[in-house]
Amino acid sequence: MLVIEDAEAIGAAVSSALRESGYEVQHRLDGRQLEADLGRFRPDLVVLDVMLPGRDGFALLEVIRRSSGAGVVMLTARDGVPDRLRGLSGGADDYVGKPFVLAELVARVSAVLRRLGRTPSTVQVGDLVVDADAGVVMRADQTIELTATELRLLVYLAAQRGRVVSKTQILTAVWGYEDYDPNLVEVHISAVRRKLEEHGPRLVHTVRGLGYVLRADE
């Protein structure tokens, strides 16, 4: 995945959130080497800022559409309808206005990749099946009812299955910020655990001092 954003702090935050969601990411401050990146890196998706030094996002969007099948999610501080229509009519797959919540951007990126068939929507861990597109969670052939936040949390853990993720990573990916009471994560982890464990052994494990991991123990 390629992030083209000239504001270093925003680009770094977006790149970090996407990496924490399991994506390989390269960040560029402008589009000077876009053609080379499209040929060498072959990104599945480009997160593209509109207001860039040199060629702006609309000009870069034309380059992408001429030479790549990558999905494009555009970012802009401009909130006007004409700019949104210009981007979408030019071939952008989605448009996110600044300021935005990182969790929403990651969700939009994931949705575009799923529409393009670049990522599976269904993940299975042991007897647990999580279908992010349908918003369905099943275990032992039983549907598990989750709140919207619990579902986002479980979809994130499923995407990171087998990897330990910290409370800060979870806060960033699921809620879109880091500076918040980590008890928020604990409360929702406990709720998800309780619902999953009504149908089988523990799948969400605590790794003391590090965070949590979703795995099926043999």
PDB file of C-alpha atoms in Angstrom:
ATOM      1  CA  MET A   1       0.000   0.000   0.000  1.00  0.00           C
ATOM      2  CA  LEU A   2       1.214   3.505  -0.830  1.00  0.00           C
ATOM      3  CA  VAL A   3       0.441   6.629   1.236  1.00  0.00           C
ATOM      4  CA  ILE A   4       1.142   9.978  -0.469  1.00  0.00           C
ATOM      5  CA  GLU A   5       0.718  12.751   2.115  1.00  0.00           C
ATOM      6  CA  ASP A   6       2.963  15.811   2.461  1.00  0.00           C
ATOM      7  CA  ALA A   7       2.086  16.477   6.114  1.00  0.00           C
ATOM      8  CA  GLU A   8       4.613  14.201   7.812  1.00  0.00           C
ATOM      9  CA  ALA A   9       2.650  13.744  11.044  1.00  0.00           C
ATOM     10  CA  ILE A  10      -0.544  12.786   9.202  1.00  0.00           C
ATOM     11  CA  GLY A  11       1.300  10.504   6.807  1.00  0.00           C
ATOM     12  CA  ALA A  12       3.113   8.789   9.666  1.00  0.00           C
ATOM     13  CA  ALA A  13      -0.116   8.299  11.643  1.00  0.00           C
ATOM     14  CA  VAL A  14      -1.973   6.892   8.625  1.00  0.00           C
ATOM     15  CA  SER A  15       0.921   4.590   7.746  1.00  0.00           C
ATOM     16  CA  SER A  16       1.202   3.347  11.326  1.00  0.00           C
ATOM     17  CA  ALA A  17      -2.538   2.618  11.591  1.00  0.00           C
ATOM     18  CA  LEU A  18      -2.492   0.698   8.311  1.00  0.00           C
ATOM     19  CA  ARG A  19       0.593  -1.308   9.319  1.00  0.00           C
ATOM     20  CA  GLU A  20      -1.069  -2.184  12.625  1.00  0.00           C
ATOM     21  CA  SER A  21      -3.976  -3.541  10.590  1.00  0.00           C
ATOM     22  CA  GLY A  22      -1.618  -5.892   8.768  1.00  0.00           C
ATOM     23  CA  TYR A  23      -0.828  -3.934   5.597  1.00  0.00           C
ATOM     24  CA  GLU A  24       2.608  -3.360   4.089  1.00  0.00           C
ATOM     25  CA  VAL A  25       2.930   0.414   3.660  1.00  0.00           C
ATOM     26  CA  GLN A  26       5.271   2.882   1.968  1.00  0.00           C
ATOM     27  CA  HIS A  27       4.919   6.623   2.705  1.00  0.00           C
ATOM     28  CA  ARG A  28       5.842   9.394   0.253  1.00  0.00           C
ATOM     29  CA  LEU A  29       5.710  13.157   0.855  1.00  0.00           C
ATOM     30  CA  ASP A  30       4.889  13.892  -2.798  1.00  0.00           C
ATOM     31  CA  GLY A  31       4.234  12.136  -6.081  1.00  0.00           C
ATOM     32  CA  ARG A  32       7.571  12.690  -7.792  1.00  0.00           C
ATOM     33  CA  GLN A  33       8.349   8.977  -7.929  1.00  0.00           C
ATOM     34  CA  LEU A  34       4.801   7.728  -8.349  1.00  0.00           C
ATOM     35  CA  GLU A  35       5.414   6.098 -11.724  1.00  0.00           C
ATOM     36  CA  ALA A  36       8.439   4.249 -10.343  1.00  0.00           C
ATOM     37  CA  ASP A  37       6.498   3.157  -7.233  1.00  0.00           C
ATOM     38  CA  LEU A  38       3.596   1.857  -9.311  1.00  0.00           C
ATOM     39  CA  GLY A  39       5.982  -0.230 -11.388  1.00  0.00           C
ATOM     40  CA  ARG A  40       8.286  -1.424  -8.618  1.00  0.00           C
ATOM     41  CA  PHE A  41       6.114  -1.582  -5.508  1.00  0.00           C
ATOM     42  CA  ARG A  42       2.810  -2.409  -7.292  1.00  0.00           C
ATOM     43  CA  PRO A  43       0.517  -1.245  -4.472  1.00  0.00           C
ATOM     44  CA  ASP A  44      -2.973  -2.693  -4.141  1.00  0.00           C
ATOM     45  CA  LEU A  45      -4.191   0.709  -2.957  1.00  0.00           C
ATOM     46  CA  VAL A  46      -2.999   4.323  -2.808  1.00  0.00           C
ATOM     47  CA  VAL A  47      -4.057   6.697  -0.033  1.00  0.00           C
ATOM     48  CA  LEU A  48      -3.699   9.986  -1.885  1.00  0.00           C
ATOM     49  CA  ASP A  49      -3.782  13.516  -0.493  1.00  0.00           C
ATOM     50  CA  VAL A  50      -5.270  16.120  -2.829  1.00  0.00           C
ATOM     51  CA  MET A  51      -3.199  19.158  -1.863  1.00  0.00           C
ATOM     52  CA  LEU A  52       0.397  18.145  -2.601  1.00  0.00           C
ATOM     53  CA  PRO A  53       3.485  20.079  -3.679  1.00  0.00           C
ATOM     54  CA  GLY A  54       4.162  19.749  -7.403  1.00  0.00           C
ATOM     55  CA  ARG A  55       1.531  17.566  -9.024  1.00  0.00           C
ATOM     56  CA  ASP A  56      -1.645  17.614  -6.962  1.00  0.00           C
ATOM     57  CA  GLY A  57      -3.747  14.591  -6.092  1.00  0.00           C
ATOM     58  CA  PHE A  58      -6.020  14.953  -9.110  1.00  0.00           C
ATOM     59  CA  ALA A  59      -3.025  14.882 -11.483  1.00  0.00           C
ATOM     60  CA  LEU A  60      -1.609  11.850  -9.667  1.00  0.00           C
ATOM     61  CA  LEU A  61      -4.988  10.130  -9.822  1.00  0.00           C
ATOM     62  CA  GLU A  62      -4.826  10.383 -13.628  1.00  0.00           C
ATOM     63  CA  VAL A  63      -1.395   8.727 -13.574  1.00  0.00           C
ATOM     64  CA  ILE A  64      -2.658   5.889 -11.383  1.00  0.00           C
ATOM     65  CA  ARG A  65      -5.689   5.273 -13.551  1.00  0.00           C
ATOM     66  CA  ARG A  66      -3.565   5.180 -16.732  1.00  0.00           C
ATOM     67  CA  SER A  67      -1.068   2.659 -15.453  1.00  0.00           C
ATOM     68  CA  SER A  68      -2.447   0.728 -12.469  1.00  0.00           C
ATOM     69  CA  GLY A  69      -5.485  -1.090 -11.168  1.00  0.00           C
ATOM     70  CA  ALA A  70      -4.760   0.041  -7.611  1.00  0.00           C
ATOM     71  CA  GLY A  71      -7.625   1.258  -5.463  1.00  0.00           C
ATOM     72  CA  VAL A  72      -7.501   4.949  -4.533  1.00  0.00           C
ATOM     73  CA  VAL A  73      -8.761   6.601  -1.353  1.00  0.00           C
ATOM     74  CA  MET A  74      -8.338  10.377  -1.519  1.00  0.00           C
ATOM     75  CA  LEU A  75      -7.735  12.652   1.469  1.00  0.00           C
ATOM     76  CA  THR A  76      -8.494  16.346   1.499  1.00  0.00           C
ATOM     77  CA  ALA A  77      -9.100  19.313   3.756  1.00  0.00           C
ATOM     78  CA  ARG A  78     -11.488  20.582   1.097  1.00  0.00           C
ATOM     79  CA  ASP A  79     -14.996  19.569   2.031  1.00  0.00           C
ATOM     80  CA  GLY A  80     -16.732  20.890  -1.075  1.00  0.00           C
ATOM     81  CA  VAL A  81     -18.941  18.667  -3.186  1.00  0.00           C
ATOM     82  CA  PRO A  82     -17.236  19.689  -6.482  1.00  0.00           C
ATOM     83  CA  ASP A  83     -13.856  18.377  -5.259  1.00  0.00           C
ATOM     84  CA  ARG A  84     -15.418  15.110  -4.119  1.00  0.00           C
ATOM     85  CA  LEU A  85     -17.203  14.694  -7.432  1.00  0.00           C
ATOM     86  CA  ARG A  86     -14.014  15.522  -9.336  1.00  0.00           C
ATOM     87  CA  GLY A  87     -12.093  12.841  -7.477  1.00  0.00           C
ATOM     88  CA  LEU A  88     -14.792  10.201  -7.753  1.00  0.00           C
ATOM     89  CA  SER A  89     -15.480  10.925 -11.420  1.00  0.00           C
ATOM     90  CA  GLY A  90     -11.730  10.755 -12.042  1.00  0.00           C
ATOM     91  CA  GLY A  91     -11.632   7.182 -10.771  1.00  0.00           C
ATOM     92  CA  ALA A  92     -11.125   7.447  -6.999  1.00  0.00           C
ATOM     93  CA  ASP A  93     -12.777   4.612  -5.064  1.00  0.00           C
ATOM     94  CA  ASP A  94     -13.487   6.649  -1.946  1.00  0.00           C
ATOM     95  CA  TYR A  95     -12.974  10.115  -0.507  1.00  0.00           C
ATOM     96  CA  VAL A  96     -12.231  11.014   3.149  1.00  0.00           C
ATOM     97  CA  GLY A  97     -12.294  14.589   4.397  1.00  0.00           C
ATOM     98  CA  LYS A  98      -9.849  15.969   6.965  1.00  0.00           C
ATOM     99  CA  PRO A  99      -9.899  15.806   9.902  1.00  0.00           C
ATOM    100  CA  PHE A 100     -10.725  12.122  10.026  1.00  0.00           C
ATOM    101  CA  VAL A 101     -10.658   9.282  12.535  1.00  0.00           C
ATOM    102  CA  LEU A 102      -7.938   6.762  11.734  1.00  0.00           C
ATOM    103  CA  ALA A 103     -10.229   3.829  12.440  1.00  0.00           C
ATOM    104  CA  GLU A 104     -12.688   5.119   9.831  1.00  0.00           C
ATOM    105  CA  LEU A 105      -9.944   5.544   7.240  1.00  0.00           C
ATOM    106  CA  VAL A 106      -8.664   2.008   7.862  1.00  0.00           C
ATOM    107  CA  ALA A 107     -12.226   0.708   7.545  1.00  0.00           C
ATOM    108  CA  ARG A 108     -12.690   2.591   4.257  1.00  0.00           C
ATOM    109  CA  VAL A 109      -9.401   1.216   2.931  1.00  0.00           C
ATOM    110  CA  SER A 110     -10.385  -2.321   3.905  1.00  0.00           C
ATOM    111  CA  ALA A 111     -13.785  -1.908   2.256  1.00  0.00           C
ATOM    112  CA  VAL A 112     -12.223  -0.731  -1.018  1.00  0.00           C
ATOM    113  CA  LEU A 113      -9.771  -3.638  -1.023  1.00  0.00           C
ATOM    114  CA  ARG A 114     -12.602  -6.084  -0.424  1.00  0.00           C
ATOM    115  CA  ARG A 115     -14.634  -4.587  -3.277  1.00  0.00           C
ATOM    116  CA  LEU A 116     -11.616  -4.987  -5.529  1.00  0.00           C
ATOM    117  CA  GLY A 117     -11.149  -8.585  -4.402  1.00  0.00           C
ATOM    118  CA  ARG A 118      -7.722  -7.862  -2.932  1.00  0.00           C
ATOM    119  CA  THR A 119      -8.373  -9.183   0.555  1.00  0.00           C
ATOM    120  CA  PRO A 120     -10.584 -11.931   2.001  1.00  0.00           C
ATOM    121  CA  SER A 121     -13.520 -10.725   4.076  1.00  0.00           C
ATOM    122  CA  THR A 122     -13.802 -14.009   5.999  1.00  0.00           C
ATOM    123  CA  VAL A 123     -11.220 -15.142   8.536  1.00  0.00           C
ATOM    124  CA  GLN A 124     -11.322 -18.453  10.406  1.00  0.00           C
ATOM    125  CA  VAL A 125      -9.509 -19.104  13.676  1.00  0.00           C
ATOM    126  CA  GLY A 126     -10.199 -22.577  14.990  1.00  0.00           C
ATOM    127  CA  ASP A 127     -13.979 -22.950  14.987  1.00  0.00           C
ATOM    128  CA  LEU A 128     -14.495 -19.171  14.916  1.00  0.00           C
ATOM    129  CA  VAL A 129     -15.531 -17.564  11.615  1.00  0.00           C
ATOM    130  CA  VAL A 130     -15.491 -13.770  11.260  1.00  0.00           C
ATOM    131  CA  ASP A 131     -17.052 -12.295   8.111  1.00  0.00           C
ATOM    132  CA  ALA A 132     -16.194  -8.586   8.098  1.00  0.00           C
ATOM    133  CA  ASP A 133     -18.263  -7.815   4.982  1.00  0.00           C
ATOM    134  CA  ALA A 134     -21.446  -9.394   6.292  1.00  0.00           C
ATOM    135  CA  GLY A 135     -20.811  -8.384   9.907  1.00  0.00           C
ATOM    136  CA  VAL A 136     -21.361 -11.981  10.947  1.00  0.00           C
ATOM    137  CA  VAL A 137     -19.502 -13.921  13.642  1.00  0.00           C
ATOM    138  CA  MET A 138     -20.081 -17.643  14.115  1.00  0.00           C
ATOM    139  CA  ARG A 139     -18.632 -20.247  16.414  1.00  0.00           C
ATOM    140  CA  ALA A 140     -19.531 -23.917  16.519  1.00  0.00           C
ATOM    141  CA  ASP A 141     -22.167 -23.112  13.884  1.00  0.00           C
ATOM    142  CA  GLN A 142     -23.817 -20.647  16.261  1.00  0.00           C
ATOM    143  CA  THR A 143     -24.212 -16.958  15.391  1.00  0.00           C
ATOM    144  CA  ILE A 144     -22.702 -14.649  18.017  1.00  0.00           C
ATOM    145  CA  GLU A 145     -24.330 -11.266  18.488  1.00  0.00           C
ATOM    146  CA  LEU A 146     -21.796  -8.449  18.989  1.00  0.00           C
ATOM    147  CA  THR A 147     -22.148  -4.698  19.298  1.00  0.00           C
ATOM    148  CA  ALA A 148     -20.664  -2.570  16.486  1.00  0.00           C
ATOM    149  CA  THR A 149     -17.572  -1.786  18.590  1.00  0.00           C
ATOM    150  CA  GLU A 150     -17.120  -5.410  19.658  1.00  0.00           C
ATOM    151  CA  LEU A 151     -17.326  -6.443  16.001  1.00  0.00           C
ATOM    152  CA  ARG A 152     -14.669  -3.890  14.964  1.00  0.00           C
ATOM    153  CA  LEU A 153     -12.454  -5.166  17.784  1.00  0.00           C
ATOM    154  CA  LEU A 154     -12.862  -8.801  16.791  1.00  0.00           C
ATOM    155  CA  VAL A 155     -12.348  -8.043  13.078  1.00  0.00           C
ATOM    156  CA  TYR A 156      -9.074  -6.300  14.008  1.00  0.00           C
ATOM    157  CA  LEU A 157      -7.926  -9.191  16.217  1.00  0.00           C
ATOM    158  CA  ALA A 158      -8.850 -11.638  13.442  1.00  0.00           C
ATOM    159  CA  ALA A 159      -6.813  -9.653  10.914  1.00  0.00           C
ATOM    160  CA  GLN A 160      -3.870  -9.825  13.348  1.00  0.00           C
ATOM    161  CA  ARG A 161      -4.511 -13.473  14.300  1.00  0.00           C
ATOM    162  CA  GLY A 162      -1.468 -15.101  15.822  1.00  0.00           C
ATOM    163  CA  ARG A 163       0.174 -11.728  16.511  1.00  0.00           C
ATOM    164  CA  VAL A 164       0.289 -10.006  19.890  1.00  0.00           C
ATOM    165  CA  VAL A 165      -1.222  -6.504  19.732  1.00  0.00           C
ATOM    166  CA  SER A 166      -0.932  -3.901  22.472  1.00  0.00           C
ATOM    167  CA  LYS A 167      -3.724  -1.848  24.005  1.00  0.00           C
ATOM    168  CA  THR A 168      -2.356   1.215  22.208  1.00  0.00           C
ATOM    169  CA  GLN A 169      -2.462  -0.567  18.859  1.00  0.00           C
ATOM    170  CA  ILE A 170      -6.041  -1.649  19.526  1.00  0.00           C
ATOM    171  CA  LEU A 171      -7.089   1.861  20.557  1.00  0.00           C
ATOM    172  CA  THR A 172      -5.586   3.311  17.368  1.00  0.00           C
ATOM    173  CA  ALA A 173      -7.059   0.706  15.037  1.00  0.00           C
ATOM    174  CA  VAL A 174     -10.520   0.349  16.595  1.00  0.00           C
ATOM    175  CA  TRP A 175     -11.206   3.768  18.124  1.00  0.00           C
ATOM    176  CA  GLY A 176      -8.787   5.922  16.136  1.00  0.00           C
ATOM    177  CA  TYR A 177      -6.701   7.384  18.947  1.00  0.00           C
ATOM    178  CA  GLU A 178      -3.986   6.392  21.397  1.00  0.00           C
ATOM    179  CA  ASP A 179      -4.367   8.802  24.337  1.00  0.00           C
ATOM    180  CA  TYR A 180      -7.303   7.246  26.130  1.00  0.00           C
ATOM    181  CA  ASP A 181      -8.024   5.080  29.134  1.00  0.00           C
ATOM    182  CA  PRO A 182      -6.731   1.577  28.298  1.00  0.00           C
ATOM    183  CA  ASN A 183      -9.528   0.215  30.494  1.00  0.00           C
ATOM    184  CA  LEU A 184     -11.738   0.818  27.451  1.00  0.00           C
ATOM    185  CA  VAL A 185      -9.893  -2.011  25.705  1.00  0.00           C
ATOM    186  CA  GLU A 186     -10.105  -4.298  28.729  1.00  0.00           C
ATOM    187  CA  VAL A 187     -13.866  -3.815  29.033  1.00  0.00           C
ATOM    188  CA  HIS A 188     -14.495  -4.667  25.386  1.00  0.00           C
ATOM    189  CA  ILE A 189     -12.019  -7.562  25.362  1.00  0.00           C
ATOM    190  CA  SER A 190     -13.852  -9.028  28.364  1.00  0.00           C
ATOM    191  CA  ALA A 191     -17.220  -8.674  26.631  1.00  0.00           C
ATOM    192  CA  VAL A 192     -15.963 -10.341  23.436  1.00  0.00           C
ATOM    193  CA  ARG A 193     -14.332 -13.142  25.431  1.00  0.00           C
ATOM    194  CA  ARG A 194     -17.498 -13.821  27.378  1.00  0.00           C
ATOM    195  CA  LYS A 195     -19.585 -14.114  24.223  1.00  0.00           C
ATOM    196  CA  LEU A 196     -17.048 -16.305  22.415  1.00  0.00           C
ATOM    197  CA  GLU A 197     -16.514 -18.581  25.407  1.00  0.00           C
ATOM    198  CA  GLU A 198     -20.215 -19.357  25.626  1.00  0.00           C
ATOM    199  CA  HIS A 199     -19.544 -21.628  22.638  1.00  0.00           C
ATOM    200  CA  GLY A 200     -16.060 -23.024  23.253  1.00  0.00           C
ATOM    201  CA  PRO A 201     -12.635 -22.613  24.867  1.00  0.00           C
ATOM    202  CA  ARG A 202     -10.713 -19.345  25.084  1.00  0.00           C
ATOM    203  CA  LEU A 203      -9.541 -17.773  21.827  1.00  0.00           C
ATOM    204  CA  VAL A 204      -8.578 -14.253  22.965  1.00  0.00           C
ATOM    205  CA  HIS A 205      -5.506 -14.631  25.163  1.00  0.00           C
ATOM    206  CA  THR A 206      -3.735 -12.103  27.366  1.00  0.00           C
ATOM    207  CA  VAL A 207       0.038 -11.898  26.982  1.00  0.00           C
ATOM    208  CA  ARG A 208       1.139 -10.307  30.225  1.00  0.00           C
ATOM    209  CA  GLY A 209       2.865  -6.971  29.762  1.00  0.00           C
ATOM    210  CA  LEU A 210       2.367  -7.006  25.981  1.00  0.00           C
ATOM    211  CA  GLY A 211      -1.299  -7.182  25.018  1.00  0.00           C
ATOM    212  CA  TYR A 212      -3.673  -9.668  23.446  1.00  0.00           C
ATOM    213  CA  VAL A 213      -3.629 -12.324  20.759  1.00  0.00           C
ATOM    214  CA  LEU A 214      -6.378 -14.212  18.949  1.00  0.00           C
ATOM    215  CA  ARG A 215      -5.398 -17.833  18.450  1.00  0.00           C
ATOM    216  CA  ALA A 216      -6.823 -21.307  18.731  1.00  0.00           C
ATOM    217  CA  ASP A 217      -4.716 -23.392  21.087  1.00  0.00           C
ATOM    218  CA  GLU A 218      -4.221 -26.984  20.033  1.00  0.00           C
TER     219      GLU A 218
END
